[in-house]
JSON list of C-alpha atoms in Angstrom, two decimals:
[
{"chain": "A", "resi": 1, "resn": "MET", "atom": "CA", "xyz": [-17.51, 59.85, 19.50]},
{"chain": "A", "resi": 2, "resn": "ILE", "atom": "CA", "xyz": [-17.11, 56.20, 18.48]},
{"chain": "A", "resi": 3, "resn": "ALA", "atom": "CA", "xyz": [-18.20, 55.25, 15.00]},
{"chain": "A", "resi": 4, "resn": "TYR", "atom": "CA", "xyz": [-20.29, 52.11, 14.69]},
{"chain": "A", "resi": 5, "resn": "ILE", "atom": "CA", "xyz": [-20.96, 49.82, 11.77]},
{"chain": "A", "resi": 6, "resn": "ALA", "atom": "CA", "xyz": [-24.57, 48.96, 11.01]},
{"chain": "A", "resi": 7, "resn": "PRO", "atom": "CA", "xyz": [-26.21, 46.73, 13.62]},
{"chain": "A", "resi": 8, "resn": "SER", "atom": "CA", "xyz": [-26.06, 43.00, 13.04]},
{"chain": "A", "resi": 9, "resn": "SER", "atom": "CA", "xyz": [-29.06, 40.70, 12.85]},
{"chain": "A", "resi": 10, "resn": "ASP", "atom": "CA", "xyz": [-29.20, 40.30, 16.62]},
{"chain": "A", "resi": 11, "resn": "GLY", "atom": "CA", "xyz": [-29.37, 44.06, 17.14]},
{"chain": "A", "resi": 12, "resn": "SER", "atom": "CA", "xyz": [-25.86, 44.65, 18.53]},
{"chain": "A", "resi": 13, "resn": "ALA", "atom": "CA", "xyz": [-23.48, 47.13, 16.89]},
{"chain": "A", "resi": 14, "resn": "VAL", "atom": "CA", "xyz": [-19.75, 46.57, 16.35]},
{"chain": "A", "resi": 15, "resn": "PRO", "atom": "CA", "xyz": [-17.33, 49.51, 16.82]},
{"chain": "A", "resi": 16, "resn": "MET", "atom": "CA", "xyz": [-15.45, 50.60, 13.70]},
{"chain": "A", "resi": 17, "resn": "TRP", "atom": "CA", "xyz": [-12.03, 50.07, 15.31]},
{"chain": "A", "resi": 18, "resn": "ALA", "atom": "CA", "xyz": [-12.87, 46.40, 16.04]},
{"chain": "A", "resi": 19, "resn": "SER", "atom": "CA", "xyz": [-13.74, 45.81, 12.40]},
{"chain": "A", "resi": 20, "resn": "LEU", "atom": "CA", "xyz": [-10.54, 47.48, 11.23]},
{"chain": "A", "resi": 21, "resn": "LEU", "atom": "CA", "xyz": [-8.52, 45.47, 13.75]},
{"chain": "A", "resi": 22, "resn": "MET", "atom": "CA", "xyz": [-10.00, 42.24, 12.39]},
{"chain": "A", "resi": 23, "resn": "VAL", "atom": "CA", "xyz": [-9.17, 43.25, 8.81]},
{"chain": "A", "resi": 24, "resn": "VAL", "atom": "CA", "xyz": [-5.58, 44.13, 9.74]},
{"chain": "A", "resi": 25, "resn": "MET", "atom": "CA", "xyz": [-5.16, 40.85, 11.63]},
{"chain": "A", "resi": 26, "resn": "GLY", "atom": "CA", "xyz": [-6.55, 38.92, 8.66]},
{"chain": "A", "resi": 27, "resn": "LEU", "atom": "CA", "xyz": [-4.11, 40.64, 6.30]},
{"chain": "A", "resi": 28, "resn": "ALA", "atom": "CA", "xyz": [-1.20, 39.97, 8.66]},
{"chain": "A", "resi": 29, "resn": "LEU", "atom": "CA", "xyz": [-2.16, 36.31, 8.88]},
{"chain": "A", "resi": 30, "resn": "THR", "atom": "CA", "xyz": [-2.41, 36.08, 5.09]},
{"chain": "A", "resi": 31, "resn": "VAL", "atom": "CA", "xyz": [1.05, 37.63, 4.67]},
{"chain": "A", "resi": 32, "resn": "MET", "atom": "CA", "xyz": [2.54, 35.22, 7.23]},
{"chain": "A", "resi": 33, "resn": "VAL", "atom": "CA", "xyz": [1.01, 32.18, 5.51]},
{"chain": "A", "resi": 34, "resn": "ALA", "atom": "CA", "xyz": [2.23, 33.38, 2.10]},
{"chain": "A", "resi": 35, "resn": "TYR", "atom": "CA", "xyz": [5.73, 33.89, 3.50]},
{"chain": "A", "resi": 36, "resn": "GLN", "atom": "CA", "xyz": [5.78, 30.39, 5.01]},
{"chain": "A", "resi": 37, "resn": "ILE", "atom": "CA", "xyz": [4.62, 28.86, 1.73]},
{"chain": "A", "resi": 38, "resn": "ALA", "atom": "CA", "xyz": [7.32, 30.75, -0.19]},
{"chain": "A", "resi": 39, "resn": "ARG", "atom": "CA", "xyz": [9.98, 29.58, 2.27]},
{"chain": "A", "resi": 40, "resn": "SER", "atom": "CA", "xyz": [8.89, 25.95, 2.06]},
{"chain": "A", "resi": 41, "resn": "GLN", "atom": "CA", "xyz": [8.87, 26.04, -1.75]},
{"chain": "A", "resi": 42, "resn": "ALA", "atom": "CA", "xyz": [12.29, 27.68, -1.81]},
{"chain": "A", "resi": 43, "resn": "PHE", "atom": "CA", "xyz": [13.58, 25.05, 0.60]},
{"chain": "A", "resi": 44, "resn": "ARG", "atom": "CA", "xyz": [12.30, 22.25, -1.65]},
{"chain": "A", "resi": 45, "resn": "ARG", "atom": "CA", "xyz": [14.05, 23.84, -4.63]},
{"chain": "A", "resi": 46, "resn": "GLY", "atom": "CA", "xyz": [17.26, 24.19, -2.64]},
{"chain": "A", "resi": 47, "resn": "VAL", "atom": "CA", "xyz": [17.32, 27.98, -2.70]},
{"chain": "A", "resi": 48, "resn": "PRO", "atom": "CA", "xyz": [18.28, 29.23, 0.76]},
{"chain": "A", "resi": 49, "resn": "MET", "atom": "CA", "xyz": [16.21, 32.07, 2.15]},
{"chain": "A", "resi": 50, "resn": "PRO", "atom": "CA", "xyz": [18.09, 34.51, 4.38]},
{"chain": "A", "resi": 51, "resn": "ARG", "atom": "CA", "xyz": [16.96, 34.52, 7.97]},
{"chain": "A", "resi": 52, "resn": "ASP", "atom": "CA", "xyz": [19.16, 37.30, 9.32]},
{"chain": "A", "resi": 53, "resn": "PRO", "atom": "CA", "xyz": [21.00, 40.05, 7.50]},
{"chain": "A", "resi": 54, "resn": "ALA", "atom": "CA", "xyz": [24.64, 39.19, 6.77]},
{"chain": "A", "resi": 55, "resn": "PRO", "atom": "CA", "xyz": [26.95, 40.28, 9.57]},
{"chain": "A", "resi": 56, "resn": "PRO", "atom": "CA", "xyz": [29.40, 43.02, 8.67]},
{"chain": "A", "resi": 57, "resn": "PRO", "atom": "CA", "xyz": [32.93, 41.75, 7.99]},
{"chain": "A", "resi": 58, "resn": "ALA", "atom": "CA", "xyz": [35.26, 41.88, 10.95]},
{"chain": "A", "resi": 59, "resn": "GLN", "atom": "CA", "xyz": [38.19, 43.22, 8.94]},
{"chain": "A", "resi": 60, "resn": "PRO", "atom": "CA", "xyz": [38.29, 45.26, 5.75]},
{"chain": "A", "resi": 61, "resn": "GLY", "atom": "CA", "xyz": [40.13, 42.57, 3.71]},
{"chain": "A", "resi": 62, "resn": "GLU", "atom": "CA", "xyz": [37.79, 39.81, 4.78]},
{"chain": "A", "resi": 63, "resn": "ALA", "atom": "CA", "xyz": [34.87, 40.97, 2.62]},
{"chain": "A", "resi": 64, "resn": "SER", "atom": "CA", "xyz": [36.57, 39.91, -0.61]},
{"chain": "A", "resi": 65, "resn": "ARG", "atom": "CA", "xyz": [36.99, 36.32, 0.62]},
{"chain": "A", "resi": 66, "resn": "GLN", "atom": "CA", "xyz": [33.29, 35.75, 1.26]},
{"chain": "A", "resi": 67, "resn": "PRO", "atom": "CA", "xyz": [31.06, 34.62, -1.60]},
{"chain": "A", "resi": 68, "resn": "SER", "atom": "CA", "xyz": [28.77, 37.29, -2.93]},
{"chain": "A", "resi": 69, "resn": "ALA", "atom": "CA", "xyz": [25.08, 37.02, -2.20]},
{"chain": "A", "resi": 70, "resn": "ALA", "atom": "CA", "xyz": [24.09, 38.30, -5.62]},
{"chain": "A", "resi": 71, "resn": "PRO", "atom": "CA", "xyz": [20.88, 36.85, -7.06]},
{"chain": "A", "resi": 72, "resn": "PRO", "atom": "CA", "xyz": [21.27, 34.05, -9.59]},
{"chain": "A", "resi": 73, "resn": "GLY", "atom": "CA", "xyz": [21.82, 35.17, -13.15]},
{"chain": "A", "resi": 74, "resn": "PRO", "atom": "CA", "xyz": [19.87, 34.35, -16.29]},
{"chain": "A", "resi": 75, "resn": "ALA", "atom": "CA", "xyz": [22.04, 31.27, -16.92]},
{"chain": "A", "resi": 76, "resn": "VAL", "atom": "CA", "xyz": [20.94, 29.70, -13.66]},
{"chain": "A", "resi": 77, "resn": "ALA", "atom": "CA", "xyz": [17.33, 30.55, -14.38]},
{"chain": "A", "resi": 78, "resn": "ARG", "atom": "CA", "xyz": [17.65, 28.97, -17.83]},
{"chain": "A", "resi": 79, "resn": "GLU", "atom": "CA", "xyz": [19.19, 25.81, -16.31]},
{"chain": "A", "resi": 80, "resn": "LEU", "atom": "CA", "xyz": [16.38, 25.61, -13.79]},
{"chain": "A", "resi": 81, "resn": "GLU", "atom": "CA", "xyz": [13.80, 25.99, -16.53]},
{"chain": "A", "resi": 82, "resn": "GLU", "atom": "CA", "xyz": [15.46, 23.21, -18.58]},
{"chain": "A", "resi": 83, "resn": "LEU", "atom": "CA", "xyz": [15.55, 21.00, -15.51]},
{"chain": "A", "resi": 84, "resn": "CYS", "atom": "CA", "xyz": [11.85, 21.61, -14.92]},
{"chain": "A", "resi": 85, "resn": "VAL", "atom": "CA", "xyz": [11.07, 20.69, -18.52]},
{"chain": "A", "resi": 86, "resn": "ARG", "atom": "CA", "xyz": [13.11, 17.47, -18.27]},
{"chain": "A", "resi": 87, "resn": "VAL", "atom": "CA", "xyz": [11.44, 16.50, -15.00]},
{"chain": "A", "resi": 88, "resn": "ALA", "atom": "CA", "xyz": [8.00, 17.22, -16.45]},
{"chain": "A", "resi": 89, "resn": "ASP", "atom": "CA", "xyz": [8.80, 15.10, -19.54]},
{"chain": "A", "resi": 90, "resn": "GLU", "atom": "CA", "xyz": [10.01, 12.24, -17.36]},
{"chain": "A", "resi": 91, "resn": "LEU", "atom": "CA", "xyz": [6.86, 12.42, -15.25]},
{"chain": "A", "resi": 92, "resn": "ASP", "atom": "CA", "xyz": [4.72, 12.40, -18.40]},
{"chain": "A", "resi": 93, "resn": "ARG", "atom": "CA", "xyz": [6.54, 9.30, -19.69]},
{"chain": "A", "resi": 94, "resn": "ARG", "atom": "CA", "xyz": [6.09, 7.52, -16.39]},
{"chain": "A", "resi": 95, "resn": "ALA", "atom": "CA", "xyz": [2.42, 8.45, -16.26]},
{"chain": "A", "resi": 96, "resn": "GLU", "atom": "CA", "xyz": [1.89, 7.08, -19.79]},
{"chain": "A", "resi": 97, "resn": "ARG", "atom": "CA", "xyz": [3.68, 3.86, -18.84]},
{"chain": "A", "resi": 98, "resn": "LEU", "atom": "CA", "xyz": [1.54, 3.49, -15.74]},
{"chain": "A", "resi": 99, "resn": "GLU", "atom": "CA", "xyz": [-1.61, 4.06, -17.78]},
{"chain": "A", "resi": 100, "resn": "LYS", "atom": "CA", "xyz": [-0.51, 1.35, -20.24]},
{"chain": "A", "resi": 101, "resn": "LEU", "atom": "CA", "xyz": [0.22, -1.07, -17.40]},
{"chain": "A", "resi": 102, "resn": "ILE", "atom": "CA", "xyz": [-3.15, -0.37, -15.80]},
{"chain": "A", "resi": 103, "resn": "ALA", "atom": "CA", "xyz": [-4.94, -0.92, -19.12]},
{"chain": "A", "resi": 104, "resn": "GLU", "atom": "CA", "xyz": [-3.03, -4.17, -19.62]},
{"chain": "A", "resi": 105, "resn": "ALA", "atom": "CA", "xyz": [-3.91, -5.35, -16.12]},
{"chain": "A", "resi": 106, "resn": "ASP", "atom": "CA", "xyz": [-7.57, -4.47, -16.70]},
{"chain": "A", "resi": 107, "resn": "SER", "atom": "CA", "xyz": [-7.65, -6.46, -19.94]},
{"chain": "A", "resi": 108, "resn": "LYS", "atom": "CA", "xyz": [-6.00, -9.46, -18.29]},
{"chain": "A", "resi": 109, "resn": "LEU", "atom": "CA", "xyz": [-8.47, -9.26, -15.42]},
{"chain": "A", "resi": 110, "resn": "ALA", "atom": "CA", "xyz": [-11.41, -9.12, -17.83]},
{"chain": "A", "resi": 111, "resn": "ARG", "atom": "CA", "xyz": [-10.02, -12.12, -19.72]},
{"chain": "A", "resi": 112, "resn": "LEU", "atom": "CA", "xyz": [-9.59, -14.06, -16.49]},
{"chain": "A", "resi": 113, "resn": "GLU", "atom": "CA", "xyz": [-13.15, -13.22, -15.43]},
{"chain": "A", "resi": 114, "resn": "ARG", "atom": "CA", "xyz": [-14.48, -14.40, -18.82]},
{"chain": "A", "resi": 115, "resn": "LEU", "atom": "CA", "xyz": [-12.56, -17.66, -18.54]},
{"chain": "A", "resi": 116, "resn": "THR", "atom": "CA", "xyz": [-13.65, -18.36, -14.97]},
{"chain": "A", "resi": 117, "resn": "ALA", "atom": "CA", "xyz": [-17.27, -17.29, -15.47]},
{"chain": "A", "resi": 118, "resn": "GLY", "atom": "CA", "xyz": [-18.39, -20.66, -16.86]},
{"chain": "A", "resi": 119, "resn": "ALA", "atom": "CA", "xyz": [-15.86, -22.79, -15.00]},
{"chain": "A", "resi": 120, "resn": "VAL", "atom": "CA", "xyz": [-16.93, -24.89, -12.05]},
{"chain": "A", "resi": 121, "resn": "THR", "atom": "CA", "xyz": [-14.50, -24.83, -9.17]},
{"chain": "A", "resi": 122, "resn": "PRO", "atom": "CA", "xyz": [-13.74, -28.36, -7.98]},
{"chain": "A", "resi": 123, "resn": "ASP", "atom": "CA", "xyz": [-14.29, -29.40, -4.40]},
{"chain": "A", "resi": 124, "resn": "PRO", "atom": "CA", "xyz": [-10.89, -29.29, -2.63]},
{"chain": "A", "resi": 125, "resn": "LEU", "atom": "CA", "xyz": [-11.65, -32.50, -0.72]},
{"chain": "A", "resi": 126, "resn": "ALA", "atom": "CA", "xyz": [-12.43, -34.33, -3.96]},
{"chain": "A", "resi": 127, "resn": "VAL", "atom": "CA", "xyz": [-9.14, -33.16, -5.47]},
{"chain": "A", "resi": 128, "resn": "LEU", "atom": "CA", "xyz": [-7.31, -34.27, -2.35]},
{"chain": "A", "resi": 129, "resn": "ALA", "atom": "CA", "xyz": [-8.99, -37.68, -2.44]},
{"chain": "A", "resi": 130, "resn": "GLU", "atom": "CA", "xyz": [-7.98, -38.14, -6.09]},
{"chain": "A", "resi": 131, "resn": "THR", "atom": "CA", "xyz": [-4.36, -37.35, -5.36]},
{"chain": "A", "resi": 132, "resn": "LYS", "atom": "CA", "xyz": [-4.19, -39.60, -2.26]},
{"chain": "A", "resi": 133, "resn": "PRO", "atom": "CA", "xyz": [-2.09, -42.74, -2.80]},
{"chain": "A", "resi": 134, "resn": "ARG", "atom": "CA", "xyz": [-4.02, -45.99, -3.01]},
{"chain": "A", "resi": 135, "resn": "ALA", "atom": "CA", "xyz": [-3.37, -49.47, -1.65]},
{"chain": "A", "resi": 136, "resn": "ALA", "atom": "CA", "xyz": [-0.22, -49.87, -3.70]},
{"chain": "A", "resi": 137, "resn": "ALA", "atom": "CA", "xyz": [1.50, -47.51, -1.28]},
{"chain": "A", "resi": 138, "resn": "ALA", "atom": "CA", "xyz": [0.22, -49.42, 1.75]},
{"chain": "A", "resi": 139, "resn": "PRO", "atom": "CA", "xyz": [2.87, -50.49, 4.24]},
{"chain": "A", "resi": 140, "resn": "MET", "atom": "CA", "xyz": [3.75, -54.12, 4.53]},
{"chain": "A", "resi": 141, "resn": "HIS", "atom": "CA", "xyz": [1.69, -56.03, 7.05]},
{"chain": "A", "resi": 142, "resn": "ASP", "atom": "CA", "xyz": [4.50, -58.47, 7.93]},
{"chain": "A", "resi": 143, "resn": "GLY", "atom": "CA", "xyz": [2.59, -61.47, 6.66]},
{"chain": "A", "resi": 144, "resn": "ASP", "atom": "CA", "xyz": [-0.37, -60.88, 9.00]},
{"chain": "A", "resi": 145, "resn": "PRO", "atom": "CA", "xyz": [-3.37, -62.28, 7.13]},
{"chain": "A", "resi": 146, "resn": "ILE", "atom": "CA", "xyz": [-5.83, -60.18, 9.15]},
{"chain": "A", "resi": 147, "resn": "ALA", "atom": "CA", "xyz": [-4.05, -56.92, 8.25]},
{"chain": "A", "resi": 148, "resn": "GLY", "atom": "CA", "xyz": [-4.03, -57.87, 4.57]},
{"chain": "A", "resi": 149, "resn": "GLU", "atom": "CA", "xyz": [-7.75, -58.64, 4.65]},
{"chain": "A", "resi": 150, "resn": "VAL", "atom": "CA", "xyz": [-8.46, -55.37, 6.56]},
{"chain": "A", "resi": 151, "resn": "TYR", "atom": "CA", "xyz": [-6.56, -53.42, 3.87]},
{"chain": "A", "resi": 152, "resn": "ARG", "atom": "CA", "xyz": [-8.42, -55.18, 1.06]},
{"chain": "A", "resi": 153, "resn": "LEU", "atom": "CA", "xyz": [-11.86, -54.53, 2.62]},
{"chain": "A", "resi": 154, "resn": "ALA", "atom": "CA", "xyz": [-10.96, -50.90, 3.44]},
{"chain": "A", "resi": 155, "resn": "ASP", "atom": "CA", "xyz": [-9.88, -50.37, -0.18]},
{"chain": "A", "resi": 156, "resn": "SER", "atom": "CA", "xyz": [-13.23, -51.68, -1.32]},
{"chain": "A", "resi": 157, "resn": "GLY", "atom": "CA", "xyz": [-14.89, -48.89, 0.70]},
{"chain": "A", "resi": 158, "resn": "LEU", "atom": "CA", "xyz": [-16.16, -50.66, 3.83]},
{"chain": "A", "resi": 159, "resn": "PRO", "atom": "CA", "xyz": [-16.10, -48.75, 7.13]},
{"chain": "A", "resi": 160, "resn": "PRO", "atom": "CA", "xyz": [-14.07, -50.18, 10.06]},
{"chain": "A", "resi": 161, "resn": "VAL", "atom": "CA", "xyz": [-17.18, -51.40, 11.91]},
{"chain": "A", "resi": 162, "resn": "GLN", "atom": "CA", "xyz": [-18.32, -53.61, 9.00]},
{"chain": "A", "resi": 163, "resn": "ILE", "atom": "CA", "xyz": [-14.75, -54.86, 8.42]},
{"chain": "A", "resi": 164, "resn": "ALA", "atom": "CA", "xyz": [-14.55, -55.88, 12.09]},
{"chain": "A", "resi": 165, "resn": "GLN", "atom": "CA", "xyz": [-17.90, -57.69, 11.85]},
{"chain": "A", "resi": 166, "resn": "LYS", "atom": "CA", "xyz": [-16.90, -59.58, 8.66]},
{"chain": "A", "resi": 167, "resn": "LEU", "atom": "CA", "xyz": [-13.56, -60.66, 10.10]},
{"chain": "A", "resi": 168, "resn": "GLY", "atom": "CA", "xyz": [-14.80, -61.31, 13.63]},
{"chain": "A", "resi": 169, "resn": "GLN", "atom": "CA", "xyz": [-12.31, -58.86, 15.12]},
{"chain": "A", "resi": 170, "resn": "HIS", "atom": "CA", "xyz": [-12.66, -55.97, 17.53]},
{"chain": "A", "resi": 171, "resn": "THR", "atom": "CA", "xyz": [-13.43, -52.60, 15.92]},
{"chain": "A", "resi": 172, "resn": "GLY", "atom": "CA", "xyz": [-10.50, -50.99, 17.77]},
{"chain": "A", "resi": 173, "resn": "LYS", "atom": "CA", "xyz": [-8.05, -53.50, 16.28]},
{"chain": "A", "resi": 174, "resn": "VAL", "atom": "CA", "xyz": [-9.33, -52.79, 12.74]},
{"chain": "A", "resi": 175, "resn": "GLU", "atom": "CA", "xyz": [-9.12, -49.03, 13.34]},
{"chain": "A", "resi": 176, "resn": "LEU", "atom": "CA", "xyz": [-5.56, -49.42, 14.69]},
{"chain": "A", "resi": 177, "resn": "ILE", "atom": "CA", "xyz": [-4.48, -51.41, 11.61]},
{"chain": "A", "resi": 178, "resn": "LEU", "atom": "CA", "xyz": [-5.98, -48.75, 9.33]},
{"chain": "A", "resi": 179, "resn": "ALA", "atom": "CA", "xyz": [-4.39, -45.92, 11.35]},
{"chain": "A", "resi": 180, "resn": "LEU", "atom": "CA", "xyz": [-0.98, -47.57, 11.13]},
{"chain": "A", "resi": 181, "resn": "ARG", "atom": "CA", "xyz": [-1.46, -47.90, 7.39]},
{"chain": "A", "resi": 182, "resn": "ARG", "atom": "CA", "xyz": [-2.05, -44.14, 7.04]},
{"chain": "A", "resi": 183, "resn": "ALA", "atom": "CA", "xyz": [1.00, -43.27, 9.16]}
]
């Protein structure tokens, strides 16, 4: 006779052996995961984990030449513990330094935000226009009186069309003179 566990909510019953099989499989999976975690941690620490049992020595005198596989003694454990303490102290110092640097950066950022809160950012085109060289840097016009007059009127702020009308010249000629000046 097959033993059954109490029926589930949908009315079907599960045999006892299926439940036990699931429990055993879950335990086996848990053991495998724990073993893999232990191996990876041992690998990170540099402690080799044996995969296969050591092969028997081929000759009787050969066994004394091989290093013993005895577990590490208390001295090694003490050294490892000291190393862990030193590493933890170093990590604490670095964390404190990072916290100080972050606090310093935050204070500098807050100061910068306070300083720029009331400041008006200038128009980049206006700044560029202020730094642009004026008529003093204008190229020589080789004694051409029209070019000199075009430069003077352009420096006073007149557009090329009005300069051409005042001087009785073609607009294209005035624009060419001004373009050559900028080049």
